[in-house]
Short mmCIF file of C-alpha atoms in Angstrom, two decimals:
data_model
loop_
_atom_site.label_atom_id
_atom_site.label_comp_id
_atom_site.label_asym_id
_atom_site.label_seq_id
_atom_site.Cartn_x
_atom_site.Cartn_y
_atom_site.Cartn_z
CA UNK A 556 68.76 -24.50 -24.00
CA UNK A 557 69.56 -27.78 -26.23
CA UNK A 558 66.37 -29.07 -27.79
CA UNK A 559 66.94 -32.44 -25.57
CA UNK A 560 67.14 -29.99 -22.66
CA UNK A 561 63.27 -28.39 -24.15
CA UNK A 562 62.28 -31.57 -24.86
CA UNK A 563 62.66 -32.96 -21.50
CA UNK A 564 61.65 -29.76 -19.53
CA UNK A 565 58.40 -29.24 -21.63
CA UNK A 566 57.70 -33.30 -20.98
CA UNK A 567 58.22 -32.62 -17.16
CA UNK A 568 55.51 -30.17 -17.04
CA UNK A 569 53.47 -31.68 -18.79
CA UNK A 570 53.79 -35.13 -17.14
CA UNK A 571 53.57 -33.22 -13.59
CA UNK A 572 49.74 -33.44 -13.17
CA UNK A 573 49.61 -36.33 -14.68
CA UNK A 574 51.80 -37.57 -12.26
CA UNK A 575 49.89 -35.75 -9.22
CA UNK A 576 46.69 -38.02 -10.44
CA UNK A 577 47.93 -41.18 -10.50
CA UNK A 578 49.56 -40.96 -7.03
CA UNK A 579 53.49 -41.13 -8.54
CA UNK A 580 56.20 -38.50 -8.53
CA UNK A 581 58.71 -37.74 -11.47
CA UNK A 582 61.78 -38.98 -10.97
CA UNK A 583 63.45 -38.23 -14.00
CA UNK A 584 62.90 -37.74 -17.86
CA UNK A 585 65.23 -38.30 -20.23
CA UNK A 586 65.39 -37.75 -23.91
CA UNK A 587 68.46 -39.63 -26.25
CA UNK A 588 69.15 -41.38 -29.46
CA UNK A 589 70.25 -45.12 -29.25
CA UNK A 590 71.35 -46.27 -32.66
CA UNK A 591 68.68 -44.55 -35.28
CA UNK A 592 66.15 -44.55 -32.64
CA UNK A 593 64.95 -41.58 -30.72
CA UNK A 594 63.30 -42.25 -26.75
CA UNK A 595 61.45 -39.90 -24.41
CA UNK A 596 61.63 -42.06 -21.12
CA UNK A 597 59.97 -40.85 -18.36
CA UNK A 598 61.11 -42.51 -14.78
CA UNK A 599 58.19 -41.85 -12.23
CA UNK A 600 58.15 -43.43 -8.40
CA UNK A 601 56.46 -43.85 -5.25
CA UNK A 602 57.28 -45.03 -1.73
CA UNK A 603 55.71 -48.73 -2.32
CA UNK A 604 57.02 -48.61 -5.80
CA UNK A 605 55.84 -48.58 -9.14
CA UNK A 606 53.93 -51.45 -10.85
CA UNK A 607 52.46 -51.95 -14.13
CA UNK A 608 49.25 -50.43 -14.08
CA UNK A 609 51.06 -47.20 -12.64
CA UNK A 610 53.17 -47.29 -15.79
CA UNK A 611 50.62 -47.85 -18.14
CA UNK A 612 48.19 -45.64 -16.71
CA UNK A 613 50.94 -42.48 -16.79
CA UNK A 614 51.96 -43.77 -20.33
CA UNK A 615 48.71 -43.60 -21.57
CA UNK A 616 47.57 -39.63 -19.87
CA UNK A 617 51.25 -38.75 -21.01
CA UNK A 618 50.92 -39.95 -24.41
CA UNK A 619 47.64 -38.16 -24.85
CA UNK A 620 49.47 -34.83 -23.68
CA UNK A 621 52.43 -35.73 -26.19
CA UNK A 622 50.02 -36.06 -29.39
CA UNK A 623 48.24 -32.67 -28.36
CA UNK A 624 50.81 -30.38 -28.00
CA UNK A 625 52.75 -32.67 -30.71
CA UNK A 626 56.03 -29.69 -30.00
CA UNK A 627 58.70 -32.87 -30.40
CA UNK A 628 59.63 -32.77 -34.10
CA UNK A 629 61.37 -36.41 -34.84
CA UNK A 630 59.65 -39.89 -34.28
CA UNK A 631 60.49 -41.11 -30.91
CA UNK A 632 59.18 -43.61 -28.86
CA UNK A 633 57.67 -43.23 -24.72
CA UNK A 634 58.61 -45.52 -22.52
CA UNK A 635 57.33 -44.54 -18.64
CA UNK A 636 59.36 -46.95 -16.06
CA UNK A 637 60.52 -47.04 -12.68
CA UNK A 638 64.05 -45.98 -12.48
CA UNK A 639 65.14 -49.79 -10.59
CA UNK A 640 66.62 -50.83 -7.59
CA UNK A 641 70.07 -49.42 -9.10
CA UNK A 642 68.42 -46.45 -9.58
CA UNK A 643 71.26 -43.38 -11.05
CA UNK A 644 71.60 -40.30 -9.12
CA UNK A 645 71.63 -37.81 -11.77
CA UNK A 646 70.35 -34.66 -10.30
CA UNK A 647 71.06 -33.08 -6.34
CA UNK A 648 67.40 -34.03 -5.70
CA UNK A 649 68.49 -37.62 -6.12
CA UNK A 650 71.59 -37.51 -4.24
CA UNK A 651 69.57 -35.69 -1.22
CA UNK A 652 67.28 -38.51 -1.13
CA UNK A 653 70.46 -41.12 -1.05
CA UNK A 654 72.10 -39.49 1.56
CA UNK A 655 72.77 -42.19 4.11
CA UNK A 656 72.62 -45.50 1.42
CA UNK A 657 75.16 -47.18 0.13
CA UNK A 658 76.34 -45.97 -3.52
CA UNK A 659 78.66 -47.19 -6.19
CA UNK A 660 80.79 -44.67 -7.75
CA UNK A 661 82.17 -45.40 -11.49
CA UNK A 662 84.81 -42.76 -12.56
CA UNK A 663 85.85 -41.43 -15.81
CA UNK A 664 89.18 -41.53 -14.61
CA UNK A 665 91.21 -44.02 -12.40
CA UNK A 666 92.31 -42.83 -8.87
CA UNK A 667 94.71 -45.29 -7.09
CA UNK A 668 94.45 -47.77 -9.78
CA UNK A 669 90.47 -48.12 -9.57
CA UNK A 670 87.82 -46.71 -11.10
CA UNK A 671 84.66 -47.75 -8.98
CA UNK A 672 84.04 -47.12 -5.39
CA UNK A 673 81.29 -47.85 -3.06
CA UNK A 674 80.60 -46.95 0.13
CA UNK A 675 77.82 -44.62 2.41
CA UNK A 676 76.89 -41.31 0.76
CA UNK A 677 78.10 -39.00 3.25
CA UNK A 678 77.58 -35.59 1.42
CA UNK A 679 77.87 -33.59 -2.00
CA UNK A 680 77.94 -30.34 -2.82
CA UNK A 681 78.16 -28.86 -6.73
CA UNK A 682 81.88 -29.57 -6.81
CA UNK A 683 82.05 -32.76 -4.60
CA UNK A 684 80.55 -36.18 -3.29
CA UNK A 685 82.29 -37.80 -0.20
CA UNK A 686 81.31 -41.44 0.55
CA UNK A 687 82.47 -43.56 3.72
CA UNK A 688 84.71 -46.21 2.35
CA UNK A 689 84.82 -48.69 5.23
CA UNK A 690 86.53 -46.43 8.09
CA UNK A 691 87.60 -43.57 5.77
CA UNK A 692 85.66 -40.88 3.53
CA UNK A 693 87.08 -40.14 0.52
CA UNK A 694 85.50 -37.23 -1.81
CA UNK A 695 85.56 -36.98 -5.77
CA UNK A 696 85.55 -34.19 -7.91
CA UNK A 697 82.10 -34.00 -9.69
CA UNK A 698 83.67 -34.07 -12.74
CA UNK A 699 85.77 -36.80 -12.18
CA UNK A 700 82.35 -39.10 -11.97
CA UNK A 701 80.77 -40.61 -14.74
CA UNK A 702 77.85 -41.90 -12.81
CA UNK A 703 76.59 -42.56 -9.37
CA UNK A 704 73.86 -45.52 -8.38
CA UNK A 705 72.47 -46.78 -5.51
CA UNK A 706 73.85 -50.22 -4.82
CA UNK A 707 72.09 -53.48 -4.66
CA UNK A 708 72.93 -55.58 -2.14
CA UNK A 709 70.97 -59.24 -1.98
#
């Protein structure tokens, strides 16, 4: 296991009663360098949706937690959020919820000249995703996709 992989699995439990208490679930946590920066980001949710006071009052319990078991070596800095409207589909447990919405689909590679999609999530598996593309599905690779989001329409 990478020590970004411990990092964010250690963070998950801790954040998981945390989470319980304030009437949120975890959505995701991530944690990455940006420039000379390090970030523990923690993504939580809830059917209504997040606001403020949710993320401040998780930030603040999680925070606590952070500075007692101190087990993250470098400076970093928390940020709890909601994961957005465009919310990314990282894990299966995010895809299964998505089933059914309309997705956009960026590839690391083009296929017939294009490299985003969007349409219906139909289905995945581990080695697929198949979205409905106006009257047709059409199904990537898992490793040909670079990311996966839920689309905003307005």
């Amino acid at each position: 296991m990478s020590r970004r992989e411990e990092y964010e699995t250690r963070t998950e439990k801790l954040l998981a009663p945390i989470a319980e208490a304030n009437g949120v679930t975890i959505y995701d946590i991530e944690y990455v360098k940006e420039g000379s920066d390090y970030y523990l980001r923690a993504y939580i949710d809830k059917p209504e949706g997040v606001n403020i006071q949710d993320c401040e009052n998780v930030s603040r319990a999680l925070s606590d937690e952070l500075d007692r078991e101190d087990y993250i070596a470098d400076a970093y800095i928390l940020e709890v959020s909601s994961p957005g409207l465009g919310r990314i589909l990282k894990k299966d447990r995010h895809l299964a919820l998505a089933v059914g919405q309309e997705v956009e689909v960026r590839l690391f590679r083009p296929v017939d000249k294009c490299r985003e999609f969007a349409g219906i999530l139909e289905r995945f598996d581990e080695d697929s995703v198949t979205i409905m593309e106006e009257e047709a599905p059409r199904t990537f690779s898992r490793g040909d996709v670079a990311v996966i989001r839920l689309a905003i329409d307005f």
